[in-house]
Short mmCIF file of C-alpha atoms in Angstrom, two decimals:
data_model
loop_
_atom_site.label_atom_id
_atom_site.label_comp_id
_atom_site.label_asym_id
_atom_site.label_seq_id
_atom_site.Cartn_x
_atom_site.Cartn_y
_atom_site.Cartn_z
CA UNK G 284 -6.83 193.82 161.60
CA UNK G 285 -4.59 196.48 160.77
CA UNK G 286 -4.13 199.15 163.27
CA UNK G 287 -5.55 202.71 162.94
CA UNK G 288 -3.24 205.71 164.13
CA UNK G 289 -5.50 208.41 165.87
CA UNK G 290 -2.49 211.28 166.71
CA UNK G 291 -5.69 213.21 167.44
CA UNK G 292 -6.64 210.90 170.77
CA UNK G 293 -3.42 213.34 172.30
CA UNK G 294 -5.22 216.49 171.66
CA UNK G 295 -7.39 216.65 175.01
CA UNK G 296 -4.38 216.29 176.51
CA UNK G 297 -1.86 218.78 175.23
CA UNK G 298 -1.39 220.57 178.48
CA UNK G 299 0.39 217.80 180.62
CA UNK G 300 3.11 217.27 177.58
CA UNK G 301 3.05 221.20 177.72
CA UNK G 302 3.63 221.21 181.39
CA UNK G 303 6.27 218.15 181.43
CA UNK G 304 8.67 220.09 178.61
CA UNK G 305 8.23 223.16 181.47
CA UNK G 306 9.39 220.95 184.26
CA UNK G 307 12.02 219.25 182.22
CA UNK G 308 13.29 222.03 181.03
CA UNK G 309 13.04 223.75 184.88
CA UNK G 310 15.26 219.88 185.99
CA UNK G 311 17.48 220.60 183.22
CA UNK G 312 18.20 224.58 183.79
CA UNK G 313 18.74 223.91 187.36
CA UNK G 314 20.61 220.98 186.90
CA UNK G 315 23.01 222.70 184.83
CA UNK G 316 23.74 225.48 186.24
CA UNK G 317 24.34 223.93 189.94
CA UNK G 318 25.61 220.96 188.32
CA UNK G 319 28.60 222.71 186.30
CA UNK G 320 29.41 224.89 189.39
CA UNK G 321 29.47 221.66 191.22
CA UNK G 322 32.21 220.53 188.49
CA UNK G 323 34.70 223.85 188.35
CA UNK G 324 34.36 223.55 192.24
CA UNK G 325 35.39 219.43 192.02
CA UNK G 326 37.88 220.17 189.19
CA UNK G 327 39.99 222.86 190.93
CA UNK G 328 39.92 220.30 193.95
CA UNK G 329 40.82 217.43 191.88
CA UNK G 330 43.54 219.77 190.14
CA UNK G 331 44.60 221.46 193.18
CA UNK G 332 47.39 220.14 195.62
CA UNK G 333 45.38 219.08 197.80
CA UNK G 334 45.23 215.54 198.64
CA UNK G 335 42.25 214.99 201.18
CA UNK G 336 40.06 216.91 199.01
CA UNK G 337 41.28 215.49 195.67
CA UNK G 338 40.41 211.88 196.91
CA UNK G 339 37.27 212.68 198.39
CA UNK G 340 35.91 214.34 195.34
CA UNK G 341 37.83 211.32 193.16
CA UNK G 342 35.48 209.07 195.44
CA UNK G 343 32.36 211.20 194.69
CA UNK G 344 33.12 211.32 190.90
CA UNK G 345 34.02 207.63 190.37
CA UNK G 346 30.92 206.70 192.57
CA UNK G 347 28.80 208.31 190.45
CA UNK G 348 30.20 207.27 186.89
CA UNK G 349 29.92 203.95 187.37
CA UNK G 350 26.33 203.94 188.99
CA UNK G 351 23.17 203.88 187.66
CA UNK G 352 21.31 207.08 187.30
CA UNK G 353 17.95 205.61 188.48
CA UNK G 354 19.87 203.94 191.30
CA UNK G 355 21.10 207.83 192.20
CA UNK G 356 17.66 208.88 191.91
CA UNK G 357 15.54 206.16 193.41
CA UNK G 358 18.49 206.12 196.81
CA UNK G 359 18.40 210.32 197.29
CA UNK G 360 14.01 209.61 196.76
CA UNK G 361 13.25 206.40 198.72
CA UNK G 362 16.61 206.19 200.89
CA UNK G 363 17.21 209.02 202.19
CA UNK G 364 14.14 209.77 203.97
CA UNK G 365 15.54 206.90 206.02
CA UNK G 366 18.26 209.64 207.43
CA UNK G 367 15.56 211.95 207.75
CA UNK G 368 16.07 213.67 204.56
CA UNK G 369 12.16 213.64 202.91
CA UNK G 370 12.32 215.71 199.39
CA UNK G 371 9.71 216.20 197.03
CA UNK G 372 9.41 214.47 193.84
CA UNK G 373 10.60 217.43 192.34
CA UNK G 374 13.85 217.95 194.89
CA UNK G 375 14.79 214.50 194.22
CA UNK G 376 14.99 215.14 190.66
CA UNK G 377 16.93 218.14 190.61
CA UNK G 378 19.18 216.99 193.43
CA UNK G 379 19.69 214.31 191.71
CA UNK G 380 20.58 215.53 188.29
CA UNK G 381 22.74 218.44 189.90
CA UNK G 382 25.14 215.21 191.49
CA UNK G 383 25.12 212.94 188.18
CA UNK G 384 26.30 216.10 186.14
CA UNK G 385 28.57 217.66 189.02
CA UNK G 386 30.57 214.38 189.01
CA UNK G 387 30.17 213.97 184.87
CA UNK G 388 31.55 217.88 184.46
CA UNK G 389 34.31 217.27 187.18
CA UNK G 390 36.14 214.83 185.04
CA UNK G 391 35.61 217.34 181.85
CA UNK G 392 36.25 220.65 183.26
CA UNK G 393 39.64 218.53 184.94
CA UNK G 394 40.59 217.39 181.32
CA UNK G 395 40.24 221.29 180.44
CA UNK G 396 42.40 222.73 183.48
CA UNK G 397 45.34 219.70 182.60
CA UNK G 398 45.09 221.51 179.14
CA UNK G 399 46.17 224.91 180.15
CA UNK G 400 50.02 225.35 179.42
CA UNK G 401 52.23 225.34 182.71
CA UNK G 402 53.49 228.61 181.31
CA UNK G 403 50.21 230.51 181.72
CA UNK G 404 50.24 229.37 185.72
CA UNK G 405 53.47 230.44 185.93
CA UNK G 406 53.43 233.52 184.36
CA UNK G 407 50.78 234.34 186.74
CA UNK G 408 52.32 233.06 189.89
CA UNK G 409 55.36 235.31 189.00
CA UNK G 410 52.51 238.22 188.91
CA UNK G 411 51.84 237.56 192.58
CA UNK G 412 48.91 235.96 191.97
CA UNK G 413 47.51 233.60 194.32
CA UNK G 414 45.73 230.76 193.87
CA UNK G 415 42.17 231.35 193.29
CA UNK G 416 43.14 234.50 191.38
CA UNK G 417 44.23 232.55 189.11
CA UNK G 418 42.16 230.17 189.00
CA UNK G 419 39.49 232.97 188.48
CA UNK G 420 41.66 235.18 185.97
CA UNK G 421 43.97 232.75 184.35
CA UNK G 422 42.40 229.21 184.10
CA UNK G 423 38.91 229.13 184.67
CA UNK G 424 37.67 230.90 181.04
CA UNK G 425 40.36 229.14 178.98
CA UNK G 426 39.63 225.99 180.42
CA UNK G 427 36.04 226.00 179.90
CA UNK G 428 36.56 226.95 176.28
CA UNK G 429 38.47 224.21 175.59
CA UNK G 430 35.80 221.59 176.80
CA UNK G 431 32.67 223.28 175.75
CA UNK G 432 31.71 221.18 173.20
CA UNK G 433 32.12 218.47 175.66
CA UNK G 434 30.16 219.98 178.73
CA UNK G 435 26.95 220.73 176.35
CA UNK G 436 26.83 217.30 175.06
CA UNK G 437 26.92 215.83 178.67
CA UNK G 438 23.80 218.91 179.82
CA UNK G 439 21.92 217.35 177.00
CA UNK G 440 22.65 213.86 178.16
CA UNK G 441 21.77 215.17 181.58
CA UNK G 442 18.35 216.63 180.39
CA UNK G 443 17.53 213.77 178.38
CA UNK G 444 18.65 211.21 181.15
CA UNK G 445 15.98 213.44 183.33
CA UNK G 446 12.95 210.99 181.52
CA UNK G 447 14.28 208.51 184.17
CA UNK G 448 12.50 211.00 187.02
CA UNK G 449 9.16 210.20 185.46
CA UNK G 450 9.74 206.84 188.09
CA UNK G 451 9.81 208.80 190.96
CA UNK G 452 6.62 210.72 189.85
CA UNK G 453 8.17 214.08 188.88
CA UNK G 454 5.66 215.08 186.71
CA UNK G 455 8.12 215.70 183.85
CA UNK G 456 7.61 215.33 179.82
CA UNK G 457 7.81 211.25 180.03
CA UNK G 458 5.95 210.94 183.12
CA UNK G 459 3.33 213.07 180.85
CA UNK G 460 3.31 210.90 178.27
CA UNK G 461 2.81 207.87 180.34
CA UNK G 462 0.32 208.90 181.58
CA UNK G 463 -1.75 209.91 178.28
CA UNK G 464 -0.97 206.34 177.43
CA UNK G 465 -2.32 204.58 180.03
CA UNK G 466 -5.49 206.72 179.46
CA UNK G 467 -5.87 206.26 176.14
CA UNK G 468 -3.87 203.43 174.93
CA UNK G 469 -2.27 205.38 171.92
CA UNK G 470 1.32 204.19 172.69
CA UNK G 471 2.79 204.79 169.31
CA UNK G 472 1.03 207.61 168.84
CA UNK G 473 2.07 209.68 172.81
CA UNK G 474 5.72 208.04 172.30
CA UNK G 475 6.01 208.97 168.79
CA UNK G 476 5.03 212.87 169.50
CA UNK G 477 7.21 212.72 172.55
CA UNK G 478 10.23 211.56 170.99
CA UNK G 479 10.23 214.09 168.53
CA UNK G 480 9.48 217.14 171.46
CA UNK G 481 12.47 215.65 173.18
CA UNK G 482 14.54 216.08 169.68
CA UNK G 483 13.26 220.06 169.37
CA UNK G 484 14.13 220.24 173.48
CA UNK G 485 17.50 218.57 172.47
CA UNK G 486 18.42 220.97 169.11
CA UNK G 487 17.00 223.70 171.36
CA UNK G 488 19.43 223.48 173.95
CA UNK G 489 22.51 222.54 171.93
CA UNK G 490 21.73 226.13 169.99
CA UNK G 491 21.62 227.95 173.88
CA UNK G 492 24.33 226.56 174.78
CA UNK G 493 26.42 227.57 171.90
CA UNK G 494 24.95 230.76 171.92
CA UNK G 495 26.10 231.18 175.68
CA UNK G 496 29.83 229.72 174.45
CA UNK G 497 29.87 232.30 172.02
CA UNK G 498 28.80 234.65 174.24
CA UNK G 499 31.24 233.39 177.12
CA UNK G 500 34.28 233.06 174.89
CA UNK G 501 34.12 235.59 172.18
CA UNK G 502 36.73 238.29 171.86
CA UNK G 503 35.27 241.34 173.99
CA UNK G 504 37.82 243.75 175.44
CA UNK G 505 37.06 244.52 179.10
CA UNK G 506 38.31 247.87 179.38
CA UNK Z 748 73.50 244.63 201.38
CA UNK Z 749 72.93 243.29 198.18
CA UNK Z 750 69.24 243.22 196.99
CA UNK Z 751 68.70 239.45 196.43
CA UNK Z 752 71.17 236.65 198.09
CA UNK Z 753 71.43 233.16 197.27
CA UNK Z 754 73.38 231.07 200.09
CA UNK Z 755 74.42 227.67 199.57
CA UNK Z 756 71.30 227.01 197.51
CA UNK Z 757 70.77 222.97 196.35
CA UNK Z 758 68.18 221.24 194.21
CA UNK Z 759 67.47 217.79 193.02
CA UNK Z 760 64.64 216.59 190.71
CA UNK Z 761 64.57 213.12 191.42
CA UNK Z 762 68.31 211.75 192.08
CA UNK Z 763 69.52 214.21 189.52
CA UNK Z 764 71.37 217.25 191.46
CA UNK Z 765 70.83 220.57 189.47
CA UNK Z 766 72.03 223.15 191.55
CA UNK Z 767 75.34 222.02 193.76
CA UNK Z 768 75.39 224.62 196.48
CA UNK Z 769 75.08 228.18 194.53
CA UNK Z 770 76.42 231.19 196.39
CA UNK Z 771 75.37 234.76 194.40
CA UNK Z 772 74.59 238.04 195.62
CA UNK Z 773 72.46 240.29 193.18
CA UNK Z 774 73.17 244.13 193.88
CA UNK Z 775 70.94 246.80 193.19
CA UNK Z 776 70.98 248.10 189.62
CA UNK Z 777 73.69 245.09 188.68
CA UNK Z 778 72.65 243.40 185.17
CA UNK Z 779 73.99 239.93 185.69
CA UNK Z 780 74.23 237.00 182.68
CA UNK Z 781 73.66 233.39 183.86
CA UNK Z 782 75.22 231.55 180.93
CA UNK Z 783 76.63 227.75 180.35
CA UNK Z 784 75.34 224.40 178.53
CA UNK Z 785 72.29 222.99 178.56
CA UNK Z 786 71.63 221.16 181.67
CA UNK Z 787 74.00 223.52 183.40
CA UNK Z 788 71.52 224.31 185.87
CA UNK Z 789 70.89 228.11 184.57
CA UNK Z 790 67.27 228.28 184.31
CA UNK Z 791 66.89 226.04 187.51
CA UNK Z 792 68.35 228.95 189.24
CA UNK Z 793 66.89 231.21 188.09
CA UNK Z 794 63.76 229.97 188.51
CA UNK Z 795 64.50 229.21 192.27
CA UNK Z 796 65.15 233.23 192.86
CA UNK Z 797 61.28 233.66 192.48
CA UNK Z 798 60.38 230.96 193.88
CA UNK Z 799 58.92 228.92 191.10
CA UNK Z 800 61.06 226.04 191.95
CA UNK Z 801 61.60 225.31 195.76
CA UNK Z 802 64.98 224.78 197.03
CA UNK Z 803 65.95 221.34 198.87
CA UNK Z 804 68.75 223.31 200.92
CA UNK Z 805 69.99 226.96 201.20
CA UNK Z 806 68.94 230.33 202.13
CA UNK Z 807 67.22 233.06 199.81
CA UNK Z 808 67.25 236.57 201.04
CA UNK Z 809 65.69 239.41 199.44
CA UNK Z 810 66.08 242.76 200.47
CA UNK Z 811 67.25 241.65 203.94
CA UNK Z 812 64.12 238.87 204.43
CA UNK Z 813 64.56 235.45 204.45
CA UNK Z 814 62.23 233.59 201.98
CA UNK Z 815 60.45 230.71 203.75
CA UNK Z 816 58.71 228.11 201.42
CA UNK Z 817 55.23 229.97 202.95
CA UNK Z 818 52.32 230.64 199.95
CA UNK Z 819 52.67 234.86 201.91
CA UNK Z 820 56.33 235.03 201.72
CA UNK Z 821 56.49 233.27 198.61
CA UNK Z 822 53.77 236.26 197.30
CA UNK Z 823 55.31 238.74 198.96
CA UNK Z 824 58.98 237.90 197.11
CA UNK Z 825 57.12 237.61 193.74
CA UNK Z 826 55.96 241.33 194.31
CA UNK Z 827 59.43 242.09 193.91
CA UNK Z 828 61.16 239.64 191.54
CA UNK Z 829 59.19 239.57 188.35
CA UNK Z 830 60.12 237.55 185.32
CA UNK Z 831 59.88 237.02 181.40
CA UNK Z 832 59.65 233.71 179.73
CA UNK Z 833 61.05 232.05 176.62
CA UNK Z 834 57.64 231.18 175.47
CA UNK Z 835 56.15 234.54 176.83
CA UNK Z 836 52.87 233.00 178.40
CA UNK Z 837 50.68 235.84 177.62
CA UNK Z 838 47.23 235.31 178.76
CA UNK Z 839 45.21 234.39 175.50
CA UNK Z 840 41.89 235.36 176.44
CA UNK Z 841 42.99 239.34 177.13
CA UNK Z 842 44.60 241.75 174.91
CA UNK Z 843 47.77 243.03 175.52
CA UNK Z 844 46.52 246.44 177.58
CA UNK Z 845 44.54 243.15 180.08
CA UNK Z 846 47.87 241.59 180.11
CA UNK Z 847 49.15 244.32 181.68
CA UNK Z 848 46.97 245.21 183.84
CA UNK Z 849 45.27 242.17 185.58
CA UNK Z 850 48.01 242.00 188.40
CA UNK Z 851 48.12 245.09 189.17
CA UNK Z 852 44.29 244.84 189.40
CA UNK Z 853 43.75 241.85 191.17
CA UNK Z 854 46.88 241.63 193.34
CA UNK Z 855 47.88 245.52 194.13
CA UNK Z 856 43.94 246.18 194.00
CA UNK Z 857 44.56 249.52 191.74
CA UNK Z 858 41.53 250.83 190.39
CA UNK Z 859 41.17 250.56 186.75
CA UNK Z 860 42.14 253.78 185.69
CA UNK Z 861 45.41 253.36 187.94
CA UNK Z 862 46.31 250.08 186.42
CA UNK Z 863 45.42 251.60 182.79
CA UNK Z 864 47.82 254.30 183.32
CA UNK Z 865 50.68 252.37 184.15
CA UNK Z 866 49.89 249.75 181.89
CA UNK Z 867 49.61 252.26 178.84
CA UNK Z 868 53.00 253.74 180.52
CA UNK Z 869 54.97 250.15 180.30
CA UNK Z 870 53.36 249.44 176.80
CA UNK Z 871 54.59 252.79 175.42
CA UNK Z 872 57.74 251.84 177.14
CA UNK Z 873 58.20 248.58 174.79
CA UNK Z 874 57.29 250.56 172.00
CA UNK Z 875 53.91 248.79 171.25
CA UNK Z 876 51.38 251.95 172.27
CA UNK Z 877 49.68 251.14 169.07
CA UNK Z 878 49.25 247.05 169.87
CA UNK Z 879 47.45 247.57 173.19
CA UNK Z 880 43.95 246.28 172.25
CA UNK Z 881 45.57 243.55 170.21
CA UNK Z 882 45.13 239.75 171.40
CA UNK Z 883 48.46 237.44 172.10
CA UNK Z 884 47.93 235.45 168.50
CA UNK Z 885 47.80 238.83 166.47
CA UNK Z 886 51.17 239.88 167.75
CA UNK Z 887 54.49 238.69 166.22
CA UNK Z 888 56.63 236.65 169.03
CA UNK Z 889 58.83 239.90 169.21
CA UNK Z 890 56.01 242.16 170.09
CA UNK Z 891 54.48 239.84 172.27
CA UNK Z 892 57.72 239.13 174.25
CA UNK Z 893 57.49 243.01 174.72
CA UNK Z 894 54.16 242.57 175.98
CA UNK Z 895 55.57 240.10 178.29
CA UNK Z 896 58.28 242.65 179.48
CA UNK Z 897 55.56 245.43 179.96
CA UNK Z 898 53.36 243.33 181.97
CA UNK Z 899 56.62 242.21 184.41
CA UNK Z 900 57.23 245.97 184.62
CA UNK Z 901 53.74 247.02 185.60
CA UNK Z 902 54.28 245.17 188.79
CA UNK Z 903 56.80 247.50 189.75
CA UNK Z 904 59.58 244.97 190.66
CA UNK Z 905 63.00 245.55 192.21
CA UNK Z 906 64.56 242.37 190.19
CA UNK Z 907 63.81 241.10 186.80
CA UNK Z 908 64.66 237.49 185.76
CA UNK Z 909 64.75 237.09 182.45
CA UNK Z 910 64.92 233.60 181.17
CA UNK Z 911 66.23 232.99 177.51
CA UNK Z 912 63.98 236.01 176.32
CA UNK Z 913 65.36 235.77 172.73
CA UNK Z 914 65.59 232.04 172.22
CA UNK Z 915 62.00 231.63 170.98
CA UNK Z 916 61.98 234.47 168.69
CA UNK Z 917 63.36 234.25 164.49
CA UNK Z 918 66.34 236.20 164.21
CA UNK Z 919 64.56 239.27 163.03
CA UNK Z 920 62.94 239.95 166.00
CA UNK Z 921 65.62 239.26 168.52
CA UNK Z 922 67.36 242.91 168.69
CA UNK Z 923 63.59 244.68 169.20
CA UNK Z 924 63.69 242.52 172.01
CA UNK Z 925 67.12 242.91 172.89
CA UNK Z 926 66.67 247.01 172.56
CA UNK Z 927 64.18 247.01 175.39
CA UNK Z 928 66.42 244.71 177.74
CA UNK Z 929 68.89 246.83 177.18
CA UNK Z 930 66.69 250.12 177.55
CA UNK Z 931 66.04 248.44 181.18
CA UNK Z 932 69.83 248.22 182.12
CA UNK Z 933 70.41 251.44 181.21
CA UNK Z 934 67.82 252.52 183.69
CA UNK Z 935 69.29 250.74 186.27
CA UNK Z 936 66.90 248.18 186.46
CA UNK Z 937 68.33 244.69 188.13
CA UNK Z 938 68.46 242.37 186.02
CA UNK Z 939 69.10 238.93 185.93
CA UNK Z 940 69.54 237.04 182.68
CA UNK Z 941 70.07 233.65 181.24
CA UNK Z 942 71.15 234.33 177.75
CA UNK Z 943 72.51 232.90 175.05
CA UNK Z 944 73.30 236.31 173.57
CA UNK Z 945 77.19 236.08 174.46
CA UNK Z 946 77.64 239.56 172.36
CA UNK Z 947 74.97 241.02 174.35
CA UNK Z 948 75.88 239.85 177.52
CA UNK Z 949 78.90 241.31 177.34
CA UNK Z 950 77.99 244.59 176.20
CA UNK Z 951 74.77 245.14 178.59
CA UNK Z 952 75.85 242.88 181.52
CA UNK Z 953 78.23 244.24 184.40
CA UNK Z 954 78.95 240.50 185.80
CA UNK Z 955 79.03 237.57 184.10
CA UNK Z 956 78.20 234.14 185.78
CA UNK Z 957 79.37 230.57 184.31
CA UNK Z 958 77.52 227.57 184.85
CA UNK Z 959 79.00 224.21 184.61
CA UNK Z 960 77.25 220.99 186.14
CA UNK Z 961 75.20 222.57 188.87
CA UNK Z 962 78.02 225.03 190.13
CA UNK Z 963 78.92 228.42 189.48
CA UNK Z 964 82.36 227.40 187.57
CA UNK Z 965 83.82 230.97 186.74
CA UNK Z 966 82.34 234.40 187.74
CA UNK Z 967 83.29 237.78 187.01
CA UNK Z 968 83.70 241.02 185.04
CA UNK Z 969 82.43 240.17 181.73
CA UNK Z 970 84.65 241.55 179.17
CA UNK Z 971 87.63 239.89 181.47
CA UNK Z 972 85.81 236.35 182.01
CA UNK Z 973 85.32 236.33 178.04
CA UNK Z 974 89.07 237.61 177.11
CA UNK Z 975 90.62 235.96 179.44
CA UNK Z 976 88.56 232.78 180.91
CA UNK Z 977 90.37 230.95 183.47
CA UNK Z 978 88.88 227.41 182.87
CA UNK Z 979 89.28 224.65 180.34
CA UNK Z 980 84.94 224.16 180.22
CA UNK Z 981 84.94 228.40 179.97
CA UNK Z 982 87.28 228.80 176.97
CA UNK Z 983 85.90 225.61 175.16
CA UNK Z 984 82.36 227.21 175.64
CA UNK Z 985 83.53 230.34 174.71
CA UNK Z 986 85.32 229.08 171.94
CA UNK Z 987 82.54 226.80 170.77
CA UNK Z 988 80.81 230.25 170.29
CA UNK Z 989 83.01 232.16 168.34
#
């Protein structure tokens, strides 16, 4: 008995995938953002002469990199409520995204700052410039440039990687199509239409992103 | 009281001693030429008059203040020792008018139009008034050496260091360079120079100092030191020149 595809037995239930690309795309905006602000913040420590702070965020970063994401997720959801710390389904998700990527984007926007020619830091120290100015003025945009291609492909990592939230019940675009399927027992047919949403989510945010590079980066005289 | 004093200064990287105990006393308006071998420990002083690379041993006074290894005093002497680079280390994200005027900007807090005006001043100074909304990589290495100069200048400093301005540019654009450094001296800026411009240095410079394995080996008048050098390692350098 051959089996008969029926793409149509998603129809009735358009509006939860509709709903789980919102949320996934709400995990992966917020993730993003925070996340990469997370990183400059742990790559200037990890760059700066600090050595407390360097090793604490080295901790952090290798922590993360070599632990599973679902481990991250399922410990900041089940765990910490043990400490007193109860999030939503939702929280948990986004917390937990903002740390995988913070720690992922450390290590990249670090590679980016070590690319920066000691002449350009010491040009600027001779300015008078302090630290975070240049930081701010000097390193920050330059560095970022060089690693953008980088940084997008780990927020798209980060965005796909947020399917793994679907365990924790955030009702994002996999925990949407699980659920069709357990309804109506169309498997291929819920996975197959997901995948390819996740693709146009994927191509979608690789184009915003290097829209906002070329934004960020392009040649615009400030004065 | 001279402007900048160096007592005594010593520096090591690793077990390697660069600098050997340097006395030198920088007067107002003096143009002084570090010159001497590689590995002579030139640039090592010079670099130590800013600040850029900390002294093991010695004192550093500027305008009568001792120079503690303190991030304030350390920004403080920076506000009046600026320097120029071999590689020039423009900023490649801003054009040259941003060049010149971020520090003013962001360290003297001038408003915008302040910094603009004496940026446009100290880029019409070097001569490239029509290169201000250029970026670093469409400038030849001459112009953006200039650029370089201008932004030092901007900052209003009593000293300049100059660190082998010429030695990254092709011949043809050495003497635009050379014009403005020279421009300076006539000004009576302070200047302090490591150069490998021997014919330069002793037309601009009013003192000439000789380095030779971490110490200053022969100091003095230039025109005498290069007539008339006292030392074997002098007159072999000097003769390995002409």
């Amino acid at each position: 008995m051959a089996y008969k595809f029926d793409f149509g037995a998603i129809v009735p239930h358009w509006e939860l995938l509709v709903d789980g690309m919102i949320l996934t795309a709400e995990l992966t905006v917020i993730g993003a953002v925070v996340g990469v602000g997370l990183g400059i913040m742990g790559a200037w420590a990890r760059a700066s002469r600090a050595p407390v702070i360097s090793q604490i965020v080295g901790v952090y970063v290798e922590l993360i990199r070599n632990t599973p994401f679902l481990v991250q997720l399922f410990f900041i959801f089940f765990g910490l409520p043990a400490l007193g710390v109860k999030l939503t389904e939702f929280q948990a998700a986004v917390l937990a995204m903002i740390v995988n990527l913070g720690a992922y984007s450390t290590e990249i926007i670090r590679a980016g700052i070590l690319a920066i020619p000691q002449g350009q830091i010491e040009a600027a120290q001779s300015l008078a410039m302090n630290r975070v100015q240049i930081f701010r003025y000097v390193v920050l945009l330059p560095a970022l440039k060089k690693i953008w291609p980088a940084l997008s492909s780990q927020i798209v990592i980060v965005m796909l990687g947020s399917s793994v939230c679907s365990q924790i019940a955030a009702e994002e675009l996999t925990f949407g199509a699980n659920y069709i399927q357990a309804i109506n027992f169309r498997a291929f047919e819920v996975y197959f239409v997901v995948t390819g949403l996740y693709l146009v989510m994927s191509i979608l945010l690789r184009m915003g992103l290097k829209v906002l590079g070329n934004y960020l980066f392009e040649r615009r005289r400030h004065v | 009281m001279s402007l900048v004093e160096l007592h005594a200064i010593h520096k090591s990287f690793g077990a390697l001693e660069v600098l050997k105990g340097i006395d030198l006393s920088i007067d107002e308006g003096q143009v002084i030429a570090l010159i001497g071998k590689s590995g002579s420990g030139k640039s090592t002083l010079l670099r130590t008059i800013n600040g850029l690379e900390a002294i093991d041993d010695g004192v550093i006074m500027v305008d009568g203040k001792k120079i503690s290894e303190r991030d304030t005093d350390l920004l403080a002497l920076r506000l009046q020792v600026g320097m120029v680079f071999q590689q020039f280390n423009l900023f490649p994200h801003y054009t040259a008018l941003e060049n010149v005027m971020l520090s003013p900007q962001v360290v003297k807090k001038q408003s915008k139009a302040e910094a603009r005006e004496i940026a446009e001043e100290m880029l019409a100074k070097v001569g490239l008034a029509d290169k201000m909304m250029h970026y670093p990589d469409q400038l030849s290495g001459g112009q953006q050496q200039r650029v370089a100069i201008a932004r030092a200048l901007a900052m209003k400093p009593k000293v300049l260091l100059c660190d082998e301005v010429t030695s990254a540019l092709d011949p043809e654009l050495v003497n635009e360079v050379l014009a403005v450094v020279r421009q300076l001296a006539e000004e009576g800026m302070t200047l302090v120079m490591v150069t490998h411009e021997m014919r330069f240095a002793r037309e601009v410079c009013d003192k000439l100092v000789f380095m030779h394995q971490g110490r200053i080996h022969e100091t003095g008048d230039p025109e005498e030191v290069f007539s008339n050098p006292k030392t074997p390692e002098l007159s072999s350098f000097v003769g390995g020149l002409a």
